[in-house]
């Protein structure tokens, strides 16, 4: 197989989402990451109350991500045909779960401010 | 391949890129030249090559000749004919894919003279070239089926996925009605070379799937008329498809080549070793005989002893360079090579032609070769496909061996066809994949 370069992957993703949406999503992801790092540094720790609440949303993130992919591809659980399909679904679910957990924690921490962490 | 990328992006995009054939890294080094390059055809191969050559050659005069203002994403036709996408899913403007530096003549090519090194357009303009790339696609010869005409598509149970996005949509309406009502569904393929030999199989599977989903499979008979003694040219794939056809309860008739249709009686006639046989239908997917376009067929470029009458360009199957005219190349459907009339083949052929031309300009031998790679995400139902990739030697060449099994019906393979393939195709047109 020929090499799949990073440049090609970016080109394909740009075509998939449209240039504006793709880079918009990248910017949002970077901003959320920066905000997350910022609140961790600010509070010098992970606040368990926020983290617990955020974690409770993880299954919702997982289900939402899988549901989203099924809807846009007009398919469903019944179409799973082999191990790689299960692995792909787990990865999609994981991405949704982790993504929403990070987002929820960051939103709480930013809104709650430093005092909320006390 | 870098695996530290986001996994979801990896699955969605990397697999899509793979289905069209994984990309070659873009080359940065440009070559200064004043060569005149003419490309006939602004389809998948022509547009992609125009972009690559424009980026690669400094000062070349690149001309592309094509009368069609609409660029058609042909891999989308099956999805349109399955009611999953609207007709405009496959339609874009040709002008949007061509680099500014390229001169687009919005006319058809009428004559090719490889001795004088000229191409004459429909209006009589003569364009000289130093290098010619024939990427003219192929021609659907509906008139070679007696009684058949494109205007019949979408009426009286007659469908034909290939003719156009609109014909694919009209075919969906007929298939939708047929799977509501039941009856005999008849699926054909021509005895000639054809673009995407997997498409006739896919559409048979999809029709079966709709009939089952609607609870009407019991009153539906599905007949597949194969032109030869097999269902697919690659033996190992043929065996798999044969097994699936058996499981799905399809009635396969081998060595049946459609020669006539009677829309009034709803009967198709097939040439078989036992003589002509009629098969009545309630729904039919007509796939016409195909050949190179007339401008190529009537030129000195085709093979004299292979694909006789079909007119495909006589090129070396590895370098895609003409055997008799070293400054002529062919890419895409019109190339006279044993495999590969798909967008995935075009994707792998174009960088080879690019390399060969640039090398020739630079006064050296080209190093890239085409191994016959073709990819076919063979849809077996809405939600599942088999990612089949093979080469000249009928070898399976899976891009993810041990991960994505080529002969397994997988959701991941469907995922690619649905969301990542068109994006990869578009990136290819821009010369970026």
XYZ file of C-alpha atoms in Angstrom:
551
model
C 0.000 0.000 0.000
C 1.105 3.524 -0.753
C 1.893 5.884 2.071
C -0.998 7.899 3.404
C 0.446 11.257 4.288
C -0.787 13.740 6.848
C -1.289 16.274 4.053
C -3.632 13.914 2.226
C -5.599 13.275 5.381
C -6.078 17.008 5.902
C -7.110 17.415 2.239
C -9.699 14.654 2.588
C -11.064 16.055 5.856
C -11.317 19.521 4.300
C -13.345 18.078 1.439
C -15.503 16.071 3.844
C -16.572 18.931 6.088
C -15.831 21.901 3.853
C -12.777 24.018 4.533
C -14.511 26.516 6.832
C -16.298 23.932 8.985
C -13.245 21.684 9.273
C -10.878 24.412 10.388
C -13.656 25.897 12.562
C -13.929 22.533 14.340
C -10.161 22.359 14.708
C -10.123 25.857 16.244
C -12.940 24.917 18.655
C -11.100 21.743 19.687
C -7.897 23.701 20.263
C -9.740 26.404 22.260
C -11.442 23.811 24.485
C -8.085 22.106 25.053
C -6.422 25.410 25.933
C -9.303 26.298 28.273
C -9.014 22.870 29.932
C -5.282 23.224 30.461
C -5.865 26.763 31.720
C -8.358 25.758 34.420
C -6.167 22.841 35.514
C -3.174 25.156 35.871
C -5.331 27.827 37.527
C -6.815 25.416 40.087
C -3.572 23.411 40.341
C -5.684 20.235 40.427
C -8.627 18.390 38.938
C -11.751 19.272 40.993
C -13.473 16.009 41.827
C -16.988 17.501 42.041
C -16.808 18.881 38.497
C -15.013 15.847 37.220
C -17.628 13.490 38.639
C -20.426 15.480 37.046
C -18.532 15.588 33.782
C -17.929 11.851 33.911
C -21.640 11.221 34.315
C -22.079 12.736 30.874
C -19.567 10.359 29.293
C -22.105 7.633 28.376
C -24.304 10.284 26.812
C -21.345 11.481 24.738
C -20.605 7.921 23.682
C -24.185 7.154 22.677
C -24.575 10.508 20.930
C -21.412 9.982 18.869
C -22.447 6.491 17.767
C -25.998 7.617 17.082
C -24.711 10.534 15.013
C -22.530 8.310 12.829
C -25.377 5.805 12.361
C -27.802 8.552 11.342
C -25.520 10.231 8.812
C -24.609 6.884 7.251
C -28.147 5.454 7.327
C -27.027 2.360 9.144
C -27.492 0.749 12.534
C -26.249 -1.826 15.038
C -27.621 -4.616 12.878
C -25.066 -3.766 10.205
C -22.103 -4.650 12.377
C -20.464 -7.462 10.445
C -17.046 -8.141 11.934
C -14.609 -7.382 14.733
C -13.294 -4.208 13.085
C -16.845 -2.818 13.126
C -17.082 -3.357 16.878
C -13.658 -1.780 17.349
C -14.666 1.202 15.207
C -17.858 1.662 17.235
C -15.928 1.471 20.511
C -13.478 4.092 19.253
C -16.284 6.360 18.083
C -18.042 5.934 21.436
C -14.792 6.568 23.285
C -14.146 9.732 21.313
C -17.660 10.974 22.119
C -17.318 10.078 25.814
C -13.902 11.663 26.282
C -14.850 14.710 24.233
C -18.003 15.438 26.201
C -16.265 14.804 29.549
C -13.535 17.308 28.720
C -16.048 19.811 27.436
C -18.330 19.468 30.480
C -15.459 19.817 32.932
C -14.070 22.832 31.146
C -17.454 24.556 30.919
C -18.101 24.020 34.642
C -14.636 25.198 35.581
C -14.787 28.294 33.393
C -18.307 29.228 34.558
C -17.615 28.307 38.194
C -14.438 30.359 38.211
C -11.699 30.024 40.782
C -14.097 30.526 43.700
C -16.252 27.607 42.605
C -13.252 25.405 42.961
C -12.804 26.242 46.611
C 0.934 5.765 8.204
C 0.710 7.842 11.285
C -1.410 6.191 13.926
C -1.208 8.952 16.491
C -3.916 10.827 14.645
C -7.326 11.113 16.148
C -8.838 7.655 15.805
C -12.159 8.775 14.486
C -10.549 10.934 11.852
C -8.387 7.973 11.031
C -11.349 5.687 10.491
C -13.402 8.165 8.587
C -10.770 9.678 6.385
C -7.892 7.282 6.194
C -10.190 4.483 5.165
C -11.829 6.708 2.593
C -8.492 7.584 1.126
C -7.744 3.909 1.018
C -10.894 2.958 -0.814
C -9.840 5.197 -3.647
C -6.302 4.003 -3.310
C -4.061 5.561 -0.739
C -2.329 8.699 -1.698
C 1.139 9.346 -2.877
C 2.993 12.116 -1.171
C 2.841 15.402 -3.032
C 6.063 16.323 -4.755
C 7.446 19.779 -4.365
C 10.170 19.916 -7.002
C 8.958 21.747 -10.096
C 10.430 21.450 -13.563
C 10.814 24.403 -15.914
C 9.548 23.763 -19.438
C 7.705 25.363 -22.318
C 6.090 22.070 -23.371
C 2.580 22.100 -24.794
C 0.447 19.491 -23.071
C -3.054 18.680 -24.236
C -5.450 16.641 -22.092
C -8.612 15.316 -23.718
C -11.298 14.985 -21.048
C -11.901 16.847 -17.792
C -13.283 13.913 -15.844
C -11.685 12.252 -12.827
C -8.370 11.473 -14.554
C -8.158 14.620 -16.697
C -8.915 17.139 -13.928
C -6.643 15.435 -11.450
C -3.782 15.299 -13.943
C -4.282 18.949 -14.969
C -3.908 20.003 -11.335
C -0.855 17.834 -10.761
C 0.921 18.928 -13.920
C 0.112 22.591 -13.279
C 1.688 22.286 -9.841
C 4.645 20.310 -11.083
C 5.611 22.091 -14.307
C 6.764 25.658 -14.430
C 5.896 27.381 -17.710
C 4.116 24.489 -19.444
C 1.166 25.344 -21.647
C -1.561 22.982 -20.481
C -4.803 22.767 -22.443
C -7.781 20.624 -21.474
C -10.468 19.859 -24.041
C -13.946 18.890 -22.844
C -17.389 20.153 -23.798
C -19.034 19.106 -20.553
C -19.680 21.843 -18.030
C -20.962 19.328 -15.513
C -18.460 17.210 -13.675
C -20.047 13.942 -12.583
C -18.985 12.022 -9.490
C -19.842 8.653 -10.957
C -19.191 6.510 -7.855
C -22.240 8.300 -6.403
C -24.636 6.963 -9.032
C -25.301 3.739 -7.119
C -26.177 5.700 -3.985
C -28.537 7.938 -5.992
C -30.169 4.890 -7.584
C -30.637 3.451 -4.081
C -32.539 6.523 -2.926
C -29.789 7.461 -0.496
C -28.644 10.657 -2.228
C -30.319 13.194 -4.525
C -29.244 13.501 -8.171
C -27.258 16.676 -7.517
C -25.011 14.727 -5.107
C -22.935 13.734 -8.133
C -22.986 17.038 -9.992
C -20.476 19.878 -9.800
C -19.013 22.444 -12.205
C -16.094 21.331 -14.327
C -14.640 24.835 -14.025
C -14.419 24.500 -10.243
C -11.863 21.690 -10.482
C -9.510 23.142 -13.068
C -6.480 25.198 -12.057
C -6.386 28.779 -13.321
C -3.176 28.176 -15.212
C -4.882 25.611 -17.434
C -6.563 26.645 -20.658
C -9.964 24.934 -20.876
C -11.459 24.626 -24.354
C -15.171 24.025 -23.831
C -15.605 21.809 -26.843
C -15.423 18.166 -27.665
C -12.382 16.723 -29.402
C -13.289 15.731 -32.959
C -10.033 14.377 -34.347
C -6.674 13.215 -33.072
C -3.679 13.149 -35.408
C -0.706 11.655 -33.561
C 1.537 11.955 -36.630
C 1.022 15.712 -36.936
C 0.658 15.930 -33.129
C -2.602 17.852 -33.263
C -6.106 17.624 -31.835
C -8.991 19.213 -33.715
C -12.029 20.369 -31.751
C -15.714 20.269 -32.725
C -15.553 23.832 -34.079
C -12.532 23.022 -36.234
C -9.852 24.624 -34.064
C -6.571 22.740 -34.297
C -4.430 22.494 -31.179
C -0.840 21.301 -31.416
C 0.843 19.368 -28.629
C 4.195 18.052 -27.458
C 2.464 15.614 -25.107
C -1.065 14.304 -25.337
C -3.013 12.638 -22.556
C -6.182 10.887 -23.627
C -8.552 10.855 -20.660
C -11.767 10.904 -22.630
C -13.634 8.331 -20.558
C -15.918 5.931 -22.350
C -19.177 5.896 -24.211
C -22.418 4.152 -23.277
C -23.852 2.474 -26.366
C -27.538 2.095 -25.512
C -28.281 1.872 -29.238
C -26.533 -1.501 -29.372
C -29.452 -2.965 -27.431
C -32.332 -3.220 -29.859
C -35.351 -1.278 -28.686
C -33.437 0.492 -25.890
C -33.200 4.232 -25.575
C -32.138 6.545 -22.752
C -35.599 8.136 -22.854
C -37.096 4.838 -21.611
C -35.231 5.000 -18.295
C -37.680 5.592 -15.462
C -40.688 4.196 -17.330
C -42.335 0.768 -17.400
C -39.918 -0.755 -14.919
C -36.848 0.196 -16.941
C -33.876 1.477 -14.989
C -30.249 2.152 -15.840
C -27.905 3.385 -13.169
C -25.097 4.465 -15.504
C -26.669 6.957 -17.902
C -26.621 10.092 -15.710
C -27.445 11.265 -12.166
C -30.978 11.975 -13.367
C -31.264 8.488 -14.871
C -29.983 7.032 -11.602
C -32.694 8.942 -9.730
C -35.341 7.762 -12.220
C -34.042 4.222 -11.724
C -34.541 4.604 -7.973
C -38.197 5.548 -8.485
C -38.733 2.389 -10.525
C -36.782 0.224 -8.069
C -38.720 1.717 -5.150
C -42.030 0.935 -6.849
C -40.858 -2.549 -7.799
C -39.814 -3.424 -4.262
C -43.244 -2.213 -3.077
C -45.123 -4.357 -5.553
C -42.872 -7.368 -6.134
C -42.440 -9.335 -9.357
C -39.366 -10.225 -11.406
C -36.279 -8.033 -11.089
C -33.782 -8.548 -13.906
C -30.167 -7.419 -13.648
C -27.738 -7.334 -16.545
C -24.213 -6.434 -17.558
C -22.658 -6.115 -21.002
C -20.111 -8.426 -22.596
C -17.816 -5.472 -23.328
C -15.305 -3.874 -20.991
C -17.214 -1.698 -18.591
C -16.673 0.913 -15.908
C -16.890 -0.460 -12.385
C -17.770 -4.092 -12.972
C -18.936 -4.252 -9.346
C -21.788 -1.808 -9.891
C -24.212 -4.308 -11.501
C -23.653 -6.639 -8.527
C -24.142 -3.860 -5.960
C -27.418 -2.815 -7.449
C -28.731 -6.360 -7.381
C -27.825 -6.618 -3.689
C -29.450 -3.253 -2.939
C -32.692 -4.158 -4.683
C -32.824 -7.413 -2.709
C -32.182 -5.447 0.492
C -35.058 -3.039 -0.140
C -37.431 -5.892 -0.966
C -36.483 -7.571 2.326
C -36.810 -4.378 4.373
C -40.271 -3.807 2.940
C -41.249 -7.397 3.687
C -41.784 -8.107 0.005
C -38.890 -10.445 -0.774
C -41.320 -13.369 -0.787
C -43.128 -12.043 -3.833
C -39.946 -10.902 -5.548
C -37.794 -12.923 -7.893
C -34.291 -11.674 -8.607
C -32.544 -12.805 -11.776
C -28.944 -11.864 -12.498
C -27.817 -12.320 -16.091
C -24.029 -12.704 -16.171
C -22.381 -12.179 -19.550
C -19.813 -14.954 -19.022
C -19.378 -18.037 -16.877
C -18.519 -15.947 -13.848
C -19.902 -13.029 -11.861
C -16.659 -11.116 -11.397
C -13.306 -11.155 -13.200
C -11.234 -11.814 -10.085
C -11.702 -15.531 -9.245
C -11.557 -15.227 -5.449
C -14.075 -12.382 -5.497
C -16.238 -14.283 -7.946
C -16.450 -17.204 -5.518
C -17.455 -14.919 -2.648
C -20.122 -13.196 -4.728
C -21.387 -16.566 -5.954
C -21.819 -17.663 -2.341
C -23.598 -14.459 -1.382
C -25.876 -14.722 -4.420
C -26.750 -18.227 -3.307
C -27.479 -17.083 0.252
C -29.692 -14.273 -0.988
C -31.619 -16.579 -3.274
C -30.725 -14.921 -6.586
C -31.338 -16.859 -9.776
C -28.062 -16.486 -11.719
C -28.111 -17.116 -15.453
C -24.617 -17.417 -16.911
C -23.592 -16.560 -20.470
C -26.574 -14.304 -21.011
C -25.816 -11.151 -22.972
C -28.692 -8.725 -23.364
C -29.360 -7.819 -26.975
C -32.905 -6.455 -27.137
C -35.712 -5.058 -25.009
C -39.410 -4.814 -25.674
C -40.729 -2.166 -23.283
C -44.344 -2.827 -24.234
C -44.216 -6.545 -23.453
C -41.674 -6.013 -20.666
C -39.391 -8.661 -22.057
C -35.607 -8.644 -22.527
C -33.863 -10.875 -25.051
C -30.488 -12.448 -24.341
C -27.947 -14.087 -26.596
C -26.920 -17.385 -24.983
C -24.966 -20.442 -26.169
C -28.363 -22.134 -26.636
C -29.648 -19.322 -28.828
C -31.748 -16.280 -27.991
C -33.768 -16.440 -24.793
C -36.459 -14.101 -23.570
C -36.835 -13.165 -19.919
C -39.854 -11.151 -18.790
C -39.309 -8.481 -16.117
C -41.175 -6.090 -13.855
C -38.001 -4.150 -13.183
C -34.744 -4.189 -15.127
C -31.363 -2.539 -14.646
C -30.024 -2.182 -18.179
C -26.283 -1.779 -18.494
C -25.340 -0.971 -22.069
C -22.285 -2.128 -24.026
C -19.457 0.354 -23.629
C -16.605 1.506 -25.845
C -14.068 4.279 -26.164
C -15.556 7.559 -27.427
C -15.732 7.904 -31.223
C -12.912 10.439 -31.398
C -10.559 7.865 -29.904
C -12.052 4.835 -31.627
C -11.692 6.495 -35.037
C -8.129 7.655 -34.379
C -4.890 5.676 -34.933
C -4.536 5.251 -31.155
C -6.545 2.075 -30.273
C -5.300 -1.486 -30.018
C -5.603 -3.373 -33.294
C -5.736 -6.837 -31.739
C -7.279 -6.319 -28.305
C -10.773 -5.141 -27.402
C -11.446 -5.074 -31.119
C -14.145 -2.583 -31.994
C -14.112 -1.073 -28.507
C -11.290 1.336 -29.334
C -9.315 1.548 -26.110
C -5.938 3.290 -26.342
C -2.937 1.050 -26.939
C -0.761 1.848 -23.946
C 1.807 -0.072 -21.966
C -0.132 -1.351 -18.962
C 2.571 -0.271 -16.507
C 3.713 3.118 -17.849
C 0.409 4.052 -19.566
C 2.495 5.365 -22.424
C 1.367 4.656 -25.972
C 3.165 1.732 -27.573
C 3.552 3.451 -30.948
C 3.465 7.174 -30.063
C 5.802 7.841 -27.123
C 4.406 11.342 -26.547
C 0.860 10.017 -26.069
C -0.507 8.682 -22.759
C -3.881 7.483 -21.599
C -5.498 7.529 -18.161
C -8.889 6.552 -16.802
C -11.591 4.513 -18.537
C -10.212 5.037 -22.047
C -6.848 3.406 -21.300
C -6.505 0.002 -22.921
C -5.322 -1.890 -19.866
C -6.703 -5.166 -18.508
C -8.132 -3.824 -15.263
C -9.351 -0.673 -13.777
C -12.169 1.385 -15.101
C -12.893 3.009 -11.763
C -12.086 6.296 -10.028
C -9.685 4.367 -7.811
C -7.773 3.210 -10.875
C -7.696 6.765 -12.208
C -6.316 7.874 -8.863
C -3.425 5.449 -9.174
C -2.858 5.974 -12.890
C -2.673 9.766 -12.818
C 0.537 10.042 -10.732
C 2.154 7.503 -13.080
C 1.306 9.563 -16.179
C 2.448 12.685 -14.335
C 5.774 11.053 -13.488
C 6.287 9.708 -17.005
C 5.605 13.075 -18.648
C 7.712 15.067 -16.204
C 10.551 12.556 -16.576
C 10.352 12.733 -20.359
C 10.468 16.536 -20.201
C 13.446 16.381 -17.866
C 15.180 13.987 -20.258
C 15.139 10.902 -18.071
C 13.105 7.714 -17.740
C 10.008 7.686 -15.570
C 10.116 5.443 -12.521
C 6.471 5.209 -11.422
C 4.388 2.327 -12.738
C 0.754 1.279 -12.463
C 0.161 -2.233 -11.131
C -3.486 -2.462 -12.130
C -4.790 -1.419 -8.716
C -8.549 -1.132 -8.572
C -10.811 -0.702 -5.612
C -14.472 -1.532 -5.349
C -16.472 -0.995 -2.186
C -18.959 -3.698 -3.078
C -22.161 -2.780 -1.270
C -24.078 -5.867 -0.214
C -26.906 -4.030 1.533
C -27.620 -0.573 2.932
C -25.183 -0.469 5.842
C -22.631 -3.042 4.694
C -19.983 -3.400 1.995
C -16.919 -5.440 1.128
C -13.790 -3.415 0.455
C -12.347 -5.260 -2.511
C -8.977 -4.160 -3.854
C -7.047 -6.057 -6.510
C -4.349 -5.714 -9.163
C -3.448 -6.996 -12.650
C -2.559 -10.398 -11.245
C -6.035 -10.898 -9.698
C -4.320 -10.650 -6.311
C -6.221 -9.126 -3.462
C -4.214 -6.106 -2.275
C -5.951 -5.028 0.929
C -4.819 -1.670 2.279
C -5.326 -2.840 5.855
C -4.419 -6.515 5.835
C -5.566 -8.272 8.955
C -7.699 -5.302 9.949
C -10.262 -4.869 7.209
C -10.988 -8.220 5.638
C -11.611 -7.732 1.912
C -14.171 -10.502 1.542
C -16.176 -9.722 4.659
C -19.364 -7.672 4.657
C -18.473 -4.827 7.003
C -20.100 -1.700 8.339
C -16.738 0.097 8.327
C -16.451 -0.449 4.565
C -19.939 1.018 4.154
C -18.963 3.965 6.316
C -16.175 4.753 3.893
C -18.326 4.558 0.796
C -20.938 6.799 2.418
C -18.856 9.568 3.924
C -15.207 9.452 2.998
C -15.106 8.384 -0.632
C -16.415 11.551 -2.221
C -14.126 13.671 -0.077
C -11.168 11.587 -1.187
C -12.305 11.831 -4.794
C -12.554 15.614 -4.550
C -9.099 15.813 -2.990
C -7.846 13.679 -5.878
C -9.400 16.050 -8.442
C -7.503 18.918 -6.862
C -4.329 16.871 -7.122
C -4.057 16.665 -3.349
C -4.665 12.970 -2.888
